[in-house]
């Protein structure tokens, strides 16, 4: 049996700028992603002909992760099989390392990892561009799961431009078991804020300059999220989490994406532990995670067994 193990990272939005709702039902975005050292591990393996796709999930909150065709990993396997001209007979094992429902793109990382894994499993020969095109069909965050590191996303967030980052950043994440509906946050944003007509990467010039220079304090000062006010109208308790991070001396703190995860930027590892201790003492998070960034995108860890040609 051939088995391929791929690891892909979660992400934090260093900045998220959201334009007004368009006639096509989408909000044009400019977002700066950073991949962080919380990983999804995906292992795929051949099964008997005709067995189709199956998924098993382990790790924290695995019980709430779908194991049917609504899972992005399942959809990714179908896309690669169609491109390779093979039957999608594969078992997918997902080990969760990115918080479930925390807005850190764990599901998107699973999709990205499965694209890479199945491409190797079936010797499909898909290029990075091919995989990126398939990733964009799966969801706006999936292409970033392939490339990792730091990148600026435009359009729906899926059109990526790499961003240089000389800063090794220390992150602390406060995660809540009860999530926030992305749709509800965007509706609150439309109702209470509305958004500008246009957003541009130039709006994040200070952030991108801070990343290039490696100035973590300047990165912290430039963190930005247009959706934060809308998220706080739906989950006002997150304000206390943000305030505690500031009181603990965080270089910057924000709700990541549509939430409910709060991300705090620390000066170093010891400082990260101090922020985590403040959150834990106050009981403002169900889970607290420490991570660093940037890290690489989806990569093969092991590939065991013979190659199979379509």
Short mmCIF file of C-alpha atoms in Angstrom, two decimals:
data_model
loop_
_atom_site.label_atom_id
_atom_site.label_comp_id
_atom_site.label_asym_id
_atom_site.label_seq_id
_atom_site.Cartn_x
_atom_site.Cartn_y
_atom_site.Cartn_z
CA UNK A 1 0.00 0.00 0.00
CA UNK A 2 1.21 3.47 -0.88
CA UNK A 3 0.85 6.14 1.81
CA UNK A 4 1.67 9.85 1.69
CA UNK A 5 1.83 12.09 4.75
CA UNK A 6 1.57 15.86 4.26
CA UNK A 7 1.67 18.62 6.86
CA UNK A 8 -0.01 22.01 6.28
CA UNK A 9 -0.22 25.07 8.56
CA UNK A 10 -2.98 27.16 10.02
CA UNK A 11 -2.92 30.91 9.51
CA UNK A 12 -3.44 34.26 11.14
CA UNK A 13 -4.64 37.37 9.32
CA UNK A 14 -2.18 40.14 10.13
CA UNK A 15 -4.49 42.51 8.32
CA UNK A 16 -7.94 42.14 6.80
CA UNK A 17 -9.43 44.98 4.79
CA UNK A 18 -12.95 44.52 3.50
CA UNK A 19 -14.60 46.60 0.79
CA UNK A 20 -18.34 47.13 0.48
CA UNK A 21 -20.55 44.27 -0.67
CA UNK A 22 -20.59 43.98 -4.47
CA UNK A 23 -23.44 43.05 -6.80
CA UNK A 24 -21.97 39.54 -7.15
CA UNK A 25 -22.50 38.94 -3.43
CA UNK A 26 -18.81 39.11 -2.52
CA UNK A 27 -16.71 41.60 -0.58
CA UNK A 28 -13.39 42.43 -2.29
CA UNK A 29 -10.61 41.76 0.22
CA UNK A 30 -7.04 42.66 0.86
CA UNK A 31 -5.55 40.47 3.54
CA UNK A 32 -2.06 39.68 4.73
CA UNK A 33 -1.81 36.03 5.74
CA UNK A 34 0.89 34.48 7.86
CA UNK A 35 1.28 30.73 8.26
CA UNK A 36 1.89 29.69 11.87
CA UNK A 37 3.28 26.59 13.55
CA UNK A 38 -0.03 24.94 14.30
CA UNK A 39 -0.31 22.13 11.77
CA UNK A 40 -2.77 19.73 10.23
CA UNK A 41 -1.36 16.29 9.43
CA UNK A 42 -3.03 14.48 6.55
CA UNK A 43 -2.13 10.94 5.48
CA UNK A 44 -3.65 9.37 2.39
CA UNK A 45 -3.46 5.75 1.36
CA UNK A 46 -4.62 3.48 -1.43
CA UNK A 47 -7.73 1.40 -0.81
CA UNK A 48 -9.40 -1.44 -2.68
CA UNK A 49 -10.70 -0.57 -6.15
CA UNK A 50 -14.23 0.76 -5.92
CA UNK A 51 -13.97 1.59 -2.21
CA UNK A 52 -14.26 5.33 -2.89
CA UNK A 53 -13.26 8.04 -0.44
CA UNK A 54 -13.30 7.65 3.33
CA UNK A 55 -12.11 10.01 6.06
CA UNK A 56 -11.13 9.53 9.70
CA UNK A 57 -10.28 12.39 12.06
CA UNK A 58 -8.37 12.44 15.35
CA UNK A 59 -7.26 15.24 17.64
CA UNK A 60 -9.03 17.94 19.68
CA UNK A 61 -12.71 18.35 18.73
CA UNK A 62 -12.39 15.73 16.00
CA UNK A 63 -15.99 14.72 16.68
CA UNK A 64 -17.34 17.92 15.11
CA UNK A 65 -15.30 17.63 11.89
CA UNK A 66 -17.38 16.21 9.01
CA UNK A 67 -16.19 12.98 7.44
CA UNK A 68 -18.42 13.16 4.35
CA UNK A 69 -18.29 15.04 1.07
CA UNK A 70 -18.67 18.40 2.86
CA UNK A 71 -15.08 18.05 4.11
CA UNK A 72 -12.63 19.99 1.92
CA UNK A 73 -10.22 17.05 2.04
CA UNK A 74 -12.84 14.83 0.39
CA UNK A 75 -13.47 17.46 -2.29
CA UNK A 76 -9.73 17.87 -2.84
CA UNK A 77 -9.31 14.14 -3.43
CA UNK A 78 -12.13 14.22 -5.98
CA UNK A 79 -10.52 17.11 -7.87
CA UNK A 80 -7.09 15.46 -8.05
CA UNK A 81 -8.59 12.11 -9.11
CA UNK A 82 -10.49 13.81 -11.92
CA UNK A 83 -7.36 15.63 -13.07
CA UNK A 84 -5.30 12.43 -12.91
CA UNK A 85 -7.92 10.29 -14.63
CA UNK A 86 -8.09 7.77 -11.78
CA UNK A 87 -10.87 6.53 -9.54
CA UNK A 88 -10.87 8.32 -6.16
CA UNK A 89 -10.23 5.23 -4.06
CA UNK A 90 -8.44 6.62 -1.03
CA UNK A 91 -8.58 6.74 2.75
CA UNK A 92 -7.75 10.11 4.29
CA UNK A 93 -6.56 10.32 7.90
CA UNK A 94 -6.62 13.82 9.41
CA UNK A 95 -4.91 14.66 12.68
CA UNK A 96 -6.07 18.05 13.93
CA UNK A 97 -3.53 20.52 15.21
CA UNK A 98 -5.25 23.76 14.20
CA UNK A 99 -8.16 24.73 16.47
CA UNK A 100 -11.52 23.68 15.05
CA UNK A 101 -13.88 26.55 14.28
CA UNK A 102 -11.33 29.16 15.31
CA UNK A 103 -11.02 30.98 12.00
CA UNK A 104 -7.46 29.74 11.53
CA UNK A 105 -8.16 27.79 8.33
CA UNK A 106 -7.70 24.27 9.66
CA UNK A 107 -10.21 22.90 7.18
CA UNK A 108 -8.53 24.79 4.36
CA UNK A 109 -5.18 23.36 5.45
CA UNK A 110 -6.71 19.88 5.20
CA UNK A 111 -7.83 20.68 1.67
CA UNK A 112 -4.39 21.96 0.69
CA UNK A 113 -2.62 18.99 2.27
CA UNK A 114 -4.91 16.52 0.50
CA UNK A 115 -4.25 18.14 -2.87
CA UNK A 116 -0.50 17.69 -2.38
CA UNK A 117 -0.85 14.19 -0.93
CA UNK A 118 -3.14 12.83 -3.63
CA UNK A 119 -1.01 14.41 -6.35
CA UNK A 120 1.89 12.33 -5.01
CA UNK A 121 -0.20 9.22 -4.28
CA UNK A 122 -1.50 8.98 -7.83
CA UNK A 123 1.59 10.46 -9.54
CA UNK A 124 -0.77 12.96 -11.12
CA UNK A 125 2.05 15.29 -12.15
CA UNK A 126 0.11 18.44 -11.30
CA UNK A 127 2.25 21.57 -11.10
CA UNK A 128 2.09 24.09 -8.30
CA UNK A 129 0.01 26.31 -10.58
CA UNK A 130 -2.36 23.42 -11.27
CA UNK A 131 -2.72 22.74 -7.55
CA UNK A 132 -3.31 26.44 -6.85
CA UNK A 133 -6.09 26.50 -9.45
CA UNK A 134 -7.75 23.49 -7.80
CA UNK A 135 -7.25 25.06 -4.37
CA UNK A 136 -9.09 28.22 -5.45
CA UNK A 137 -12.05 26.06 -6.46
CA UNK A 138 -12.17 24.61 -2.94
CA UNK A 139 -12.17 27.89 -1.02
CA UNK A 140 -10.58 31.30 -0.61
CA UNK A 141 -8.11 30.22 2.11
CA UNK A 142 -6.98 26.96 0.50
CA UNK A 143 -4.41 28.45 -1.93
CA UNK A 144 -2.55 30.02 0.98
CA UNK A 145 -2.36 26.63 2.69
CA UNK A 146 -0.27 25.46 -0.26
CA UNK A 147 2.30 28.28 -0.16
CA UNK A 148 2.41 29.30 3.52
CA UNK A 149 4.96 31.82 4.79
CA UNK A 150 3.54 35.37 4.42
CA UNK A 151 1.45 36.59 1.50
CA UNK A 152 -1.00 39.28 0.49
CA UNK A 153 -4.33 37.96 -0.73
CA UNK A 154 -6.65 39.96 -2.97
CA UNK A 155 -9.95 39.25 -4.72
CA UNK A 156 -11.68 36.85 -2.34
CA UNK A 157 -8.30 36.38 -0.67
CA UNK A 158 -7.29 33.66 -3.12
CA UNK A 159 -5.05 35.73 -5.43
CA UNK A 160 -1.71 35.61 -3.63
CA UNK A 161 1.44 37.71 -3.80
CA UNK A 162 4.33 36.59 -1.57
CA UNK A 163 5.40 39.14 1.04
CA UNK A 164 8.93 39.29 2.39
CA UNK A 165 9.16 38.85 6.15
CA UNK A 166 12.41 39.06 8.10
CA UNK A 167 10.55 38.97 11.40
CA UNK A 168 10.29 35.72 13.37
CA UNK A 169 7.06 36.38 15.20
CA UNK A 170 5.80 34.84 18.45
CA UNK A 171 2.03 34.42 18.58
CA UNK A 172 -0.44 33.53 21.31
CA UNK A 173 -3.96 32.48 20.35
CA UNK A 174 -7.02 32.52 22.60
CA UNK A 175 -9.54 30.07 21.19
CA UNK A 176 -13.20 29.64 22.09
CA UNK A 177 -15.09 26.39 21.66
CA UNK A 178 -18.16 28.38 20.61
CA UNK A 179 -17.46 29.77 17.16
CA UNK A 180 -18.69 32.79 15.29
CA UNK A 181 -20.57 32.44 12.02
CA UNK A 182 -18.54 34.06 9.26
CA UNK A 183 -21.76 34.94 7.45
CA UNK A 184 -23.21 36.58 10.55
CA UNK A 185 -20.04 38.65 11.04
CA UNK A 186 -20.15 39.88 7.45
CA UNK A 187 -23.84 40.75 7.80
CA UNK A 188 -23.06 42.75 10.94
CA UNK A 189 -20.22 44.45 9.06
CA UNK A 190 -22.56 45.41 6.22
CA UNK A 191 -25.15 46.71 8.67
CA UNK A 192 -22.92 48.66 11.05
CA UNK A 193 -19.89 49.61 8.94
CA UNK A 194 -20.55 49.07 5.25
CA UNK A 195 -16.96 49.19 4.11
CA UNK A 196 -15.18 51.50 1.66
CA UNK A 197 -15.76 51.28 -2.07
CA UNK A 198 -12.24 49.95 -2.67
CA UNK A 199 -9.36 48.43 -0.71
CA UNK A 200 -5.75 48.19 -1.84
CA UNK A 201 -2.50 46.54 -0.72
CA UNK A 202 -1.20 50.11 -0.38
CA UNK A 203 -3.44 50.40 2.68
CA UNK A 204 -1.04 48.01 4.43
CA UNK A 205 2.19 49.74 3.40
CA UNK A 206 3.25 50.19 7.04
CA UNK A 207 2.65 46.52 7.86
CA UNK A 208 4.52 45.26 4.81
CA UNK A 209 7.44 47.60 5.53
CA UNK A 210 7.58 46.35 9.13
CA UNK A 211 7.64 42.74 7.95
CA UNK A 212 10.45 43.48 5.47
CA UNK A 213 12.53 45.22 8.13
CA UNK A 214 11.95 42.52 10.74
CA UNK A 215 10.57 45.03 13.26
CA UNK A 216 8.15 42.98 15.38
CA UNK A 217 6.98 46.02 17.38
CA UNK A 218 6.07 47.84 14.17
CA UNK A 219 4.25 44.74 12.93
CA UNK A 220 2.24 44.73 16.13
CA UNK A 221 1.34 48.40 15.74
CA UNK A 222 0.16 47.80 12.15
CA UNK A 223 -2.14 44.80 12.81
CA UNK A 224 -5.60 45.56 11.43
CA UNK A 225 -9.01 43.92 11.01
CA UNK A 226 -11.98 45.67 9.44
CA UNK A 227 -14.28 42.92 10.76
CA UNK A 228 -13.24 43.30 14.39
CA UNK A 229 -15.95 45.79 15.36
CA UNK A 230 -18.60 43.59 13.77
CA UNK A 231 -17.27 40.52 15.58
CA UNK A 232 -17.37 42.39 18.88
CA UNK A 233 -21.03 43.30 18.38
CA UNK A 234 -21.78 39.57 18.21
CA UNK A 235 -19.26 38.46 20.84
CA UNK A 236 -18.59 41.42 23.17
CA UNK A 237 -16.78 39.16 25.66
CA UNK A 238 -13.83 39.08 23.24
CA UNK A 239 -13.09 42.69 24.22
CA UNK A 240 -11.85 41.45 27.61
CA UNK A 241 -9.48 39.03 25.88
CA UNK A 242 -8.06 41.85 23.76
CA UNK A 243 -7.70 44.13 26.78
CA UNK A 244 -5.87 41.48 28.81
CA UNK A 245 -3.36 41.02 25.99
CA UNK A 246 -2.73 44.76 25.91
CA UNK A 247 -2.34 44.85 29.70
CA UNK A 248 0.20 42.01 29.42
CA UNK A 249 2.26 44.16 27.05
CA UNK A 250 1.39 42.52 23.74
CA UNK A 251 2.99 44.26 20.76
CA UNK A 252 -0.44 44.07 19.15
CA UNK A 253 -3.65 42.10 19.44
CA UNK A 254 -6.63 41.56 17.18
CA UNK A 255 -9.43 39.20 16.33
CA UNK A 256 -8.13 37.01 13.53
CA UNK A 257 -10.41 37.13 10.49
CA UNK A 258 -14.06 36.77 11.46
CA UNK A 259 -13.09 35.28 14.83
CA UNK A 260 -13.58 34.18 17.47
CA UNK A 261 -9.85 33.55 17.87
CA UNK A 262 -7.90 36.44 19.39
CA UNK A 263 -4.27 36.67 18.29
CA UNK A 264 -1.65 38.47 20.36
CA UNK A 265 1.86 39.24 19.18
CA UNK A 266 4.56 38.79 21.81
CA UNK A 267 8.09 40.11 21.91
CA UNK A 268 9.65 36.70 22.51
CA UNK A 269 8.81 33.22 23.81
CA UNK A 270 8.92 34.24 27.48
CA UNK A 271 6.57 37.13 26.78
CA UNK A 272 4.25 34.76 24.89
CA UNK A 273 4.04 32.54 27.96
CA UNK A 274 3.21 35.59 30.09
CA UNK A 275 0.30 36.56 27.83
CA UNK A 276 -0.92 32.97 27.83
CA UNK A 277 -0.76 32.91 31.63
CA UNK A 278 -2.83 36.11 31.85
CA UNK A 279 -5.52 34.65 29.60
CA UNK A 280 -5.56 31.33 31.46
CA UNK A 281 -5.77 33.04 34.85
CA UNK A 282 -8.75 35.11 33.70
CA UNK A 283 -10.49 32.15 32.09
CA UNK A 284 -11.18 34.04 28.87
CA UNK A 285 -10.27 31.17 26.53
CA UNK A 286 -11.15 27.51 26.24
CA UNK A 287 -7.75 26.83 24.70
CA UNK A 288 -4.56 28.89 24.52
CA UNK A 289 -1.94 28.06 21.89
CA UNK A 290 1.57 29.38 21.32
CA UNK A 291 3.00 29.41 17.82
CA UNK A 292 5.61 31.06 15.66
CA UNK A 293 5.48 32.39 12.13
CA UNK A 294 6.05 32.42 9.31
CA UNK A 295 6.28 28.72 8.45
CA UNK A 296 6.14 26.80 5.17
CA UNK A 297 3.01 25.71 3.36
CA UNK A 298 1.84 22.15 2.65
CA UNK A 299 4.81 19.78 2.40
CA UNK A 300 5.28 16.04 2.05
CA UNK A 301 6.64 14.51 5.26
CA UNK A 302 6.80 10.88 4.12
CA UNK A 303 5.96 9.00 0.93
CA UNK A 304 6.02 5.23 1.42
CA UNK A 305 5.37 2.68 -1.31
CA UNK A 306 5.67 2.48 -5.06
CA UNK A 307 4.58 5.27 -7.36
CA UNK A 308 1.34 4.63 -9.21
CA UNK A 309 0.97 6.07 -12.67
CA UNK A 310 -2.47 7.05 -13.98
#
